[in-house]
mmCIF file of C-alpha atoms and ligand atoms in Angstrom:
data_model
loop_
_atom_site.group_PDB
_atom_site.id
_atom_site.type_symbol
_atom_site.label_atom_id
_atom_site.label_comp_id
_atom_site.label_asym_id
_atom_site.label_seq_id
_atom_site.Cartn_x
_atom_site.Cartn_y
_atom_site.Cartn_z
ATOM 1 C CA MET A 1 168.915 187.420 111.940
ATOM 2 C CA PHE A 2 167.278 186.624 115.301
ATOM 3 C CA LYS A 3 168.653 189.068 118.143
ATOM 4 C CA VAL A 4 169.427 186.383 120.945
ATOM 5 C CA PRO A 5 168.123 187.523 124.358
ATOM 6 C CA PRO A 6 170.878 188.472 126.991
ATOM 7 C CA ILE A 7 169.988 185.154 129.104
ATOM 8 C CA PRO A 8 172.527 184.671 132.111
ATOM 9 C CA ALA A 9 175.192 181.899 131.666
ATOM 10 C CA ALA A 10 173.809 180.308 134.535
ATOM 11 C CA ARG A 11 170.652 179.541 133.125
ATOM 12 C CA ILE A 12 172.196 178.017 130.022
ATOM 13 C CA PRO A 13 171.696 173.999 131.198
ATOM 14 C CA GLU A 14 168.015 174.830 131.707
ATOM 15 C CA LEU A 15 167.786 176.782 128.408
ATOM 16 C CA LEU A 16 169.538 173.991 126.534
ATOM 17 C CA ARG A 17 167.177 171.216 127.958
ATOM 18 C CA ALA A 18 163.935 173.523 127.204
ATOM 19 C CA MET A 19 164.621 174.567 123.877
ATOM 20 C CA PRO A 20 162.892 172.872 120.834
ATOM 21 C CA LYS A 21 165.274 170.859 118.733
ATOM 22 C CA ALA A 22 165.791 168.146 116.073
ATOM 23 C CA GLU A 23 167.635 165.073 116.297
ATOM 24 C CA LEU A 24 169.303 164.175 112.913
ATOM 25 C CA HIS A 25 172.068 161.306 114.191
ATOM 26 C CA ILE A 26 170.495 158.618 116.253
ATOM 27 C CA HIS A 27 171.181 155.122 115.294
ATOM 28 C CA ILE A 28 168.031 153.333 116.528
ATOM 29 C CA GLU A 29 169.735 150.349 117.582
ATOM 30 C CA GLY A 30 172.021 152.314 119.769
ATOM 31 C CA SER A 31 169.189 153.608 121.830
ATOM 32 C CA LEU A 32 168.860 149.977 123.403
ATOM 33 C CA GLU A 33 169.512 150.365 126.996
ATOM 34 C CA PRO A 34 171.009 147.074 128.913
ATOM 35 C CA GLU A 35 167.633 146.852 130.556
ATOM 36 C CA LEU A 36 165.534 146.452 127.438
ATOM 37 C CA ILE A 37 168.346 144.232 125.886
ATOM 38 C CA PHE A 38 167.850 141.825 128.859
ATOM 39 C CA ALA A 39 163.781 142.061 128.657
ATOM 40 C CA LEU A 40 164.114 141.167 124.864
ATOM 41 C CA ALA A 41 166.544 138.217 125.357
ATOM 42 C CA GLN A 42 163.979 136.864 128.035
ATOM 43 C CA ARG A 43 161.046 137.261 125.776
ATOM 44 C CA ASN A 44 162.883 135.644 122.693
ATOM 45 C CA GLY A 45 164.233 132.888 124.733
ATOM 46 C CA LEU A 46 167.833 133.895 123.972
ATOM 47 C CA SER A 47 170.964 133.905 126.417
ATOM 48 C CA LEU A 48 173.377 136.519 126.762
ATOM 49 C CA PRO A 49 177.025 136.181 127.345
ATOM 50 C CA TYR A 50 176.626 138.904 130.579
ATOM 51 C CA ALA A 51 175.260 137.840 133.982
ATOM 52 C CA ASP A 52 173.187 140.877 134.266
ATOM 53 C CA VAL A 53 172.260 144.468 133.495
ATOM 54 C CA GLN A 54 175.113 145.672 135.611
ATOM 55 C CA ALA A 55 177.703 143.416 133.916
ATOM 56 C CA LEU A 56 176.875 144.299 130.569
ATOM 57 C CA ARG A 57 176.889 147.997 131.349
ATOM 58 C CA SER A 58 180.347 147.663 132.721
ATOM 59 C CA ALA A 59 181.438 146.239 129.398
ATOM 60 C CA TYR A 60 180.659 149.790 127.868
ATOM 61 C CA ALA A 61 184.490 151.018 127.908
ATOM 62 C CA PHE A 62 185.357 151.624 124.424
ATOM 63 C CA THR A 63 188.724 152.877 123.074
ATOM 64 C CA ASN A 64 187.793 153.497 119.646
ATOM 65 C CA LEU A 65 184.954 153.159 117.229
ATOM 66 C CA GLN A 66 185.614 149.314 116.439
ATOM 67 C CA SER A 67 185.560 148.417 120.162
ATOM 68 C CA PHE A 68 182.039 149.871 120.401
ATOM 69 C CA LEU A 69 180.837 148.326 117.151
ATOM 70 C CA ASP A 70 181.688 144.784 118.285
ATOM 71 C CA ILE A 71 179.328 145.341 121.245
ATOM 72 C CA TYR A 72 176.762 147.356 119.641
ATOM 73 C CA TYR A 73 176.324 144.491 117.111
ATOM 74 C CA ALA A 74 176.035 141.662 119.609
ATOM 75 C CA GLY A 75 173.485 144.022 121.580
ATOM 76 C CA ALA A 76 171.054 144.261 118.611
ATOM 77 C CA SER A 77 171.097 140.327 118.020
ATOM 78 C CA VAL A 78 168.024 140.249 120.581
ATOM 79 C CA LEU A 79 165.788 142.084 117.986
ATOM 80 C CA LEU A 80 163.913 139.224 116.081
ATOM 81 C CA HIS A 81 159.947 140.543 116.057
ATOM 82 C CA GLU A 82 158.044 143.266 114.645
ATOM 83 C CA GLN A 83 157.369 144.123 118.464
ATOM 84 C CA ASP A 84 160.889 144.322 119.440
ATOM 85 C CA PHE A 85 161.676 146.982 116.799
ATOM 86 C CA TYR A 86 158.529 148.794 117.860
ATOM 87 C CA ASP A 87 159.509 148.785 121.469
ATOM 88 C CA MET A 88 163.117 149.741 120.790
ATOM 89 C CA ALA A 89 162.004 152.646 118.777
ATOM 90 C CA ARG A 90 158.920 153.672 121.388
ATOM 91 C CA ALA A 91 161.164 153.805 124.112
ATOM 92 C CA TYR A 92 163.797 156.325 122.337
ATOM 93 C CA LEU A 93 160.797 158.295 120.925
ATOM 94 C CA VAL A 94 159.609 158.783 124.606
ATOM 95 C CA ARG A 95 162.914 160.003 125.651
ATOM 96 C CA ALA A 96 163.265 162.267 122.844
ATOM 97 C CA ALA A 97 159.834 164.000 123.175
ATOM 98 C CA ALA A 98 160.897 164.471 127.082
ATOM 99 C CA ASP A 99 164.132 166.182 125.830
ATOM 100 C CA ASN A 100 161.940 168.648 123.642
ATOM 101 C CA VAL A 101 162.851 167.080 120.537
ATOM 102 C CA LEU A 102 160.191 167.985 117.898
ATOM 103 C CA HIS A 103 161.642 166.098 115.028
ATOM 104 C CA ALA A 104 164.062 162.867 115.097
ATOM 105 C CA GLU A 105 165.355 161.251 111.865
ATOM 106 C CA LEU A 106 166.236 157.641 113.106
ATOM 107 C CA PHE A 107 168.994 155.567 111.338
ATOM 108 C CA PHE A 108 168.722 152.180 111.397
ATOM 109 C CA ASP A 109 171.132 149.257 110.167
ATOM 110 C CA PRO A 110 168.901 146.419 108.192
ATOM 111 C CA GLN A 111 171.796 144.121 107.424
ATOM 112 C CA THR A 112 172.481 143.578 111.002
ATOM 113 C CA HIS A 113 169.078 142.147 111.153
ATOM 114 C CA THR A 114 168.484 140.456 107.677
ATOM 115 C CA GLU A 115 171.942 138.772 107.973
ATOM 116 C CA ARG A 116 170.550 136.960 111.209
ATOM 117 C CA GLY A 117 167.339 135.903 109.146
ATOM 118 C CA VAL A 118 164.927 138.764 110.087
ATOM 119 C CA ALA A 119 162.944 139.911 107.329
ATOM 120 C CA MET A 120 163.229 143.528 105.961
ATOM 121 C CA GLU A 121 159.332 143.912 106.343
ATOM 122 C CA THR A 122 159.667 143.230 110.070
ATOM 123 C CA VAL A 123 162.303 145.665 110.703
ATOM 124 C CA ILE A 124 160.873 148.647 108.816
ATOM 125 C CA ASN A 125 157.245 147.812 109.755
ATOM 126 C CA GLY A 126 158.062 147.966 113.713
ATOM 127 C CA LEU A 127 160.156 150.993 113.500
ATOM 128 C CA HIS A 128 157.522 152.673 111.013
ATOM 129 C CA HIS A 129 154.498 151.999 113.426
ATOM 130 C CA ALA A 130 156.427 153.427 116.088
ATOM 131 C CA CYS A 131 157.120 156.747 114.170
ATOM 132 C CA VAL A 132 153.319 156.844 113.180
ATOM 133 C CA ASP A 133 152.110 156.360 116.908
ATOM 134 C CA ALA A 134 154.830 158.862 118.100
ATOM 135 C CA ARG A 135 153.417 161.474 116.102
ATOM 136 C CA LYS A 136 149.904 160.825 117.363
ATOM 137 C CA ASP A 137 150.425 160.561 121.000
ATOM 138 C CA LEU A 138 153.677 162.294 121.698
ATOM 139 C CA GLY A 139 153.518 165.175 119.164
ATOM 140 C CA ILE A 140 156.855 164.358 117.604
ATOM 141 C CA SER A 141 157.661 164.033 114.149
ATOM 142 C CA ALA A 142 159.981 161.140 113.240
ATOM 143 C CA THR A 143 161.196 159.463 109.961
ATOM 144 C CA LEU A 144 163.704 156.687 109.062
ATOM 145 C CA ILE A 145 166.920 156.699 107.120
ATOM 146 C CA LEU A 146 168.405 153.257 106.198
ATOM 147 C CA CYS A 147 172.055 152.940 106.688
ATOM 148 C CA PHE A 148 174.468 150.412 104.697
ATOM 149 C CA LEU A 149 177.163 148.975 106.458
ATOM 150 C CA ARG A 150 180.422 150.041 105.002
ATOM 151 C CA HIS A 151 182.431 147.057 106.351
ATOM 152 C CA LEU A 152 180.231 144.967 103.945
ATOM 153 C CA SER A 153 180.338 145.042 100.171
ATOM 154 C CA GLU A 154 178.554 147.374 97.814
ATOM 155 C CA GLU A 155 176.766 144.092 96.464
ATOM 156 C CA SER A 156 175.445 143.525 99.795
ATOM 157 C CA ALA A 157 174.301 147.481 99.785
ATOM 158 C CA PHE A 158 172.634 146.727 96.614
ATOM 159 C CA GLU A 159 170.935 143.690 97.719
ATOM 160 C CA THR A 160 169.717 145.373 101.104
ATOM 161 C CA LEU A 161 168.312 148.442 98.676
ATOM 162 C CA GLU A 162 166.510 145.566 96.750
ATOM 163 C CA GLN A 163 164.928 144.219 99.652
ATOM 164 C CA ALA A 164 163.888 147.653 101.022
ATOM 165 C CA GLN A 165 162.219 148.645 97.672
ATOM 166 C CA PRO A 166 158.645 147.792 98.536
ATOM 167 C CA PHE A 167 159.030 149.977 101.683
ATOM 168 C CA LEU A 168 160.622 153.036 100.160
ATOM 169 C CA ASP A 169 157.545 155.316 101.160
ATOM 170 C CA LYS A 170 158.542 154.597 104.729
ATOM 171 C CA ILE A 171 162.016 155.930 104.566
ATOM 172 C CA VAL A 172 163.373 159.330 103.605
ATOM 173 C CA GLY A 173 166.834 158.464 102.988
ATOM 174 C CA VAL A 174 170.032 156.468 103.066
ATOM 175 C CA GLY A 175 173.087 156.597 105.196
ATOM 176 C CA LEU A 176 176.507 154.797 105.435
ATOM 177 C CA ASP A 177 177.877 153.785 108.748
ATOM 178 C CA SER A 178 179.960 151.216 110.651
ATOM 179 C CA SER A 179 183.859 150.789 110.578
ATOM 180 C CA GLU A 180 184.941 154.009 108.826
ATOM 181 C CA VAL A 181 188.766 153.879 108.281
ATOM 182 C CA GLY A 182 189.632 151.592 105.239
ATOM 183 C CA ASN A 183 185.933 151.672 103.851
ATOM 184 C CA PRO A 184 186.060 155.011 102.152
ATOM 185 C CA PRO A 185 182.766 156.448 100.576
ATOM 186 C CA GLU A 186 183.581 155.689 97.031
ATOM 187 C CA LYS A 187 183.340 151.987 97.584
ATOM 188 C CA PHE A 188 179.576 152.751 97.524
ATOM 189 C CA ALA A 189 179.618 155.205 94.624
ATOM 190 C CA ARG A 190 176.985 153.198 92.399
ATOM 191 C CA VAL A 191 174.837 152.417 95.095
ATOM 192 C CA PHE A 192 174.488 156.010 96.368
ATOM 193 C CA ALA A 193 173.769 156.993 92.676
ATOM 194 C CA ARG A 194 171.074 154.597 92.333
ATOM 195 C CA CYS A 195 169.487 156.098 95.795
ATOM 196 C CA ARG A 196 169.771 159.512 94.331
ATOM 197 C CA GLU A 197 167.959 158.343 91.160
ATOM 198 C CA LEU A 198 165.417 156.989 93.364
ATOM 199 C CA GLY A 199 164.633 160.407 95.039
ATOM 200 C CA LEU A 200 165.967 159.293 98.480
ATOM 201 C CA HIS A 201 167.915 161.975 100.662
ATOM 202 C CA LEU A 202 171.430 160.906 101.348
ATOM 203 C CA VAL A 203 173.902 161.281 104.224
ATOM 204 C CA ALA A 204 177.175 159.456 105.212
ATOM 205 C CA HIS A 205 179.265 159.229 108.382
ATOM 206 C CA ALA A 206 182.680 160.678 107.512
ATOM 207 C CA GLY A 207 185.463 162.256 109.383
ATOM 208 C CA GLU A 208 184.751 160.707 112.604
ATOM 209 C CA GLU A 209 187.781 158.953 112.889
ATOM 210 C CA GLY A 210 188.656 158.844 109.140
ATOM 211 C CA PRO A 211 190.584 161.696 107.305
ATOM 212 C CA PRO A 212 189.149 164.755 105.489
ATOM 213 C CA ALA A 213 189.533 163.056 102.029
ATOM 214 C CA TYR A 214 186.503 160.956 103.076
ATOM 215 C CA ILE A 215 184.539 163.894 103.555
ATOM 216 C CA TRP A 216 185.321 165.256 100.378
ATOM 217 C CA SER A 217 184.466 161.928 98.489
ATOM 218 C CA ALA A 218 181.101 161.655 100.504
ATOM 219 C CA LEU A 219 180.456 165.093 99.180
ATOM 220 C CA ASP A 220 181.762 164.745 95.454
ATOM 221 C CA VAL A 221 181.303 161.251 94.854
ATOM 222 C CA LEU A 222 178.371 160.051 96.920
ATOM 223 C CA LYS A 223 176.935 163.780 96.799
ATOM 224 C CA VAL A 224 175.581 163.449 100.250
ATOM 225 C CA GLU A 225 173.428 166.505 101.906
ATOM 226 C CA ARG A 226 174.814 166.040 105.352
ATOM 227 C CA ILE A 227 178.016 164.819 106.847
ATOM 228 C CA ASP A 228 177.570 162.616 109.980
ATOM 229 C CA HIS A 229 180.418 163.502 112.366
ATOM 230 C CA GLY A 230 182.634 165.403 110.037
ATOM 231 C CA VAL A 231 185.017 166.703 113.100
ATOM 232 C CA GLN A 232 188.184 166.002 111.384
ATOM 233 C CA ALA A 233 187.330 168.854 108.708
ATOM 234 C CA VAL A 234 189.109 171.145 110.798
ATOM 235 C CA HIS A 235 192.466 169.727 109.447
ATOM 236 C CA ASP A 236 191.828 171.099 106.124
ATOM 237 C CA ALA A 237 190.942 174.715 105.534
ATOM 238 C CA ALA A 238 189.676 174.485 101.897
ATOM 239 C CA LEU A 239 187.223 171.672 102.975
ATOM 240 C CA MET A 240 185.967 174.153 105.751
ATOM 241 C CA GLN A 241 185.216 176.595 103.373
ATOM 242 C CA ARG A 242 183.720 174.262 101.238
ATOM 243 C CA LEU A 243 181.222 173.165 103.923
ATOM 244 C CA ALA A 244 180.549 176.677 105.088
ATOM 245 C CA GLN A 245 179.716 178.014 101.435
ATOM 246 C CA ASP A 246 177.350 175.148 100.684
ATOM 247 C CA ARG A 247 175.954 175.064 104.191
ATOM 248 C CA ILE A 248 176.526 171.342 104.267
ATOM 249 C CA ALA A 249 175.514 170.290 107.711
ATOM 250 C CA LEU A 250 177.714 168.255 110.131
ATOM 251 C CA THR A 251 175.728 166.067 112.795
ATOM 252 C CA VAL A 252 178.146 166.200 115.547
ATOM 253 C CA CYS A 253 177.889 164.002 118.374
ATOM 254 C CA PRO A 254 180.136 165.329 121.635
ATOM 255 C CA LEU A 255 179.590 162.250 123.804
ATOM 256 C CA SER A 256 180.255 159.731 121.034
ATOM 257 C CA ASN A 257 183.155 161.557 120.383
ATOM 258 C CA GLN A 258 184.411 161.472 124.045
ATOM 259 C CA LYS A 259 183.794 157.832 124.535
ATOM 260 C CA LEU A 260 185.128 156.474 121.369
ATOM 261 C CA CYS A 261 188.392 158.810 122.298
ATOM 262 C CA VAL A 262 188.013 161.034 119.307
ATOM 263 C CA PHE A 263 188.265 163.975 121.904
ATOM 264 C CA PRO A 264 188.861 162.123 125.185
ATOM 265 C CA ASN A 265 188.433 165.237 127.063
ATOM 266 C CA LEU A 266 185.362 166.961 126.126
ATOM 267 C CA GLY A 267 186.678 170.285 126.859
ATOM 268 C CA ASP A 268 188.958 169.835 123.752
ATOM 269 C CA HIS A 269 185.995 169.152 121.376
ATOM 270 C CA ASN A 270 185.958 171.382 118.434
ATOM 271 C CA LEU A 271 182.057 172.078 118.283
ATOM 272 C CA ALA A 272 182.487 175.868 119.008
ATOM 273 C CA LYS A 273 185.307 176.088 116.356
ATOM 274 C CA LEU A 274 183.273 174.733 113.653
ATOM 275 C CA LEU A 275 180.059 176.949 114.457
ATOM 276 C CA ASP A 276 182.263 180.061 114.649
ATOM 277 C CA ALA A 277 183.911 179.096 111.361
ATOM 278 C CA GLY A 278 180.281 179.304 109.714
ATOM 279 C CA LEU A 279 179.673 175.530 109.606
ATOM 280 C CA ALA A 280 176.029 174.319 110.074
ATOM 281 C CA ALA A 281 177.084 171.911 112.918
ATOM 282 C CA THR A 282 174.328 170.330 115.047
ATOM 283 C CA VAL A 283 174.131 168.238 118.320
ATOM 284 C CA ASN A 284 173.050 164.661 118.204
ATOM 285 C CA SER A 285 173.441 161.636 120.646
ATOM 286 C CA ASP A 286 174.554 158.765 118.134
ATOM 287 C CA ASP A 287 173.992 155.975 120.254
ATOM 288 C CA PRO A 288 172.698 157.249 123.844
ATOM 289 C CA ALA A 289 172.445 153.772 125.297
ATOM 290 C CA TYR A 290 176.021 153.351 125.011
ATOM 291 C CA PHE A 291 177.551 156.583 125.244
ATOM 292 C CA GLY A 292 175.855 157.662 128.609
ATOM 293 C CA GLY A 293 173.508 160.651 127.398
ATOM 294 C CA TYR A 294 170.628 161.467 125.280
ATOM 295 C CA ILE A 295 170.612 164.702 123.329
ATOM 296 C CA ASN A 296 170.025 166.881 126.135
ATOM 297 C CA ASP A 297 172.806 165.257 128.180
ATOM 298 C CA ASN A 298 174.998 165.967 125.010
ATOM 299 C CA PHE A 299 174.047 169.685 124.956
ATOM 300 C CA THR A 300 174.537 170.271 128.665
ATOM 301 C CA GLU A 301 177.934 168.431 128.950
ATOM 302 C CA VAL A 302 179.778 169.888 126.063
ATOM 303 C CA PHE A 303 178.419 173.430 127.064
ATOM 304 C CA ALA A 304 179.643 172.817 130.356
ATOM 305 C CA ALA A 305 183.051 171.413 129.279
ATOM 306 C CA THR A 306 183.736 174.220 126.572
ATOM 307 C CA GLY A 307 181.996 177.337 127.865
ATOM 308 C CA MET A 308 179.917 177.839 124.736
ATOM 309 C CA THR A 309 177.086 180.889 124.789
ATOM 310 C CA VAL A 310 173.441 181.516 124.252
ATOM 311 C CA ARG A 311 174.169 182.328 120.667
ATOM 312 C CA HIS A 312 175.771 178.997 119.969
ATOM 313 C CA ALA A 313 172.625 177.398 121.628
ATOM 314 C CA TYR A 314 170.315 179.026 119.425
ATOM 315 C CA GLN A 315 172.450 178.521 116.485
ATOM 316 C CA LEU A 316 172.655 174.424 116.880
ATOM 317 C CA ALA A 317 168.809 174.109 117.578
ATOM 318 C CA PHE A 318 168.321 176.404 114.472
ATOM 319 C CA ASN A 319 170.644 174.641 112.303
ATOM 320 C CA SER A 320 169.137 171.124 113.498
ATOM 321 C CA PHE A 321 165.710 172.323 111.893
ATOM 322 C CA GLU A 322 167.196 173.728 108.865
ATOM 323 C CA ALA A 323 169.326 170.668 108.071
ATOM 324 C CA SER A 324 166.516 168.129 108.685
ATOM 325 C CA PHE A 325 164.783 166.434 105.594
ATOM 326 C CA ALA A 326 161.359 167.989 106.951
ATOM 327 C CA GLY A 327 159.061 170.095 104.521
ATOM 328 C CA ASN A 328 159.417 173.758 104.597
ATOM 329 C CA ALA A 329 156.217 174.431 106.308
ATOM 330 C CA ASP A 330 157.223 172.179 109.346
ATOM 331 C CA LYS A 331 160.706 174.089 109.721
ATOM 332 C CA ARG A 332 158.894 177.490 109.433
ATOM 333 C CA VAL A 333 156.735 176.234 112.446
ATOM 334 C CA TRP A 334 159.686 175.075 114.524
ATOM 335 C CA GLU A 335 161.932 177.777 113.987
ATOM 336 C CA HIS A 336 159.387 179.990 115.246
ATOM 337 C CA LYS A 337 158.798 177.806 118.248
ATOM 338 C CA LEU A 338 162.392 178.291 118.932
ATOM 339 C CA LYS A 339 162.598 182.115 118.620
ATOM 340 C CA GLU A 340 159.506 182.077 121.104
ATOM 341 C CA ARG A 341 160.977 179.975 123.673
ATOM 342 C CA PHE A 342 164.194 182.105 123.774
ATOM 343 C CA GLU A 343 162.056 185.371 124.078
ATOM 344 C CA ARG A 344 160.098 183.505 127.019
ATOM 345 C CA PHE A 345 163.245 182.805 128.686
ATOM 346 C CA MET A 346 163.759 186.443 129.166
ATOM 347 C CA GLU A 347 160.548 187.054 130.883
ATOM 348 C CA HIS A 348 161.565 184.076 133.418
ATOM 349 C CA ASP A 349 158.274 182.523 133.098
ATOM 350 C CA TYR A 350 159.757 179.027 132.930
HETATM 351 N N1 LIG B 1 177.004 152.713 114.075
HETATM 352 C C1 LIG B 1 176.432 153.135 115.235
HETATM 353 N N2 LIG B 1 177.187 154.075 115.785
HETATM 354 C C2 LIG B 1 178.205 154.504 115.030
HETATM 355 C C3 LIG B 1 179.052 155.533 114.884
HETATM 356 N N3 LIG B 1 179.367 156.409 115.852
HETATM 357 N N4 LIG B 1 180.060 155.605 113.827
HETATM 358 C C4 LIG B 1 180.039 154.544 112.722
HETATM 359 N N5 LIG B 1 179.110 153.693 112.743
HETATM 360 C C5 LIG B 1 178.051 153.480 113.759
HETATM 361 ZN ZN1 LIG B 2 176.754 157.614 114.069
#
């Protein structure tokens, strides 16, 4: 185990920003900043029910997940052409690279677009080209995870998988998102089994607002490799043990949890508790344009609010690489860079 150097607490924010990291829970449609929403609406000849950027941003006051989803799906309706998807992903990847993200796994919600008549090919090609370009000119590795909307039927998920079939070489896995409570993972048992046969990686949102039972069924019925959010696991000791033993990563999103009133006070967030119980927690931004911060903001704000330590910082960054769906060779390179960055911090050569 790497011996974390004794970096002074006052330098933790600087360290959090500088350390290499992976982002494993980012909905690319949730990275659409109000400025880009207005620019795309204008480019596509669409009108929005908000007077200007400021009016839209001031509508971002959420009471729970559903109150956010309503406005998030409305924002995504400005995306029509391949270039729109490219521009959205490009803007996120530029931001992520500036936050020292070495690898990002981008969620996207194709049903939000195909239901409006946008072709699957348009969505995937735009996002994929942005990932290819980012590797070349930003030095950041980026892959795609197709998410099924759980408020829709399993039949609709199967149709979506069918539409994505010609492009499966451009996605690494599938996920499950949208309205959690009332839409348990087992509703999607058959489509996840099919995705597993196709060799896709599997993840699902579970235990964001929903009960620990949803995390159990994501693991045992869907057979997912990571749990998105999962913060409600602390209410079930046997589940905590299972997650720790099997090293099932949780992609935790502190600012999202605060803004959606899961932990209205960030100081009450249970991230340190999850890590200290031996769970492979990670820090992510979820929907940064809506929740007031990208990945580094999530790190610095949750550390400031909870008083987490340098050891927690190292563990979170290490977990992000380890839990990614990248190859082992890339993981070893990134983990080496992480150790080096911590050691260099001691020499004050930042
Ligand atoms: N889609 C975008 N963000 C989400 C979240 N935090 N939970 C569920 N579905 C989402
Ligand atoms: Zn999410």
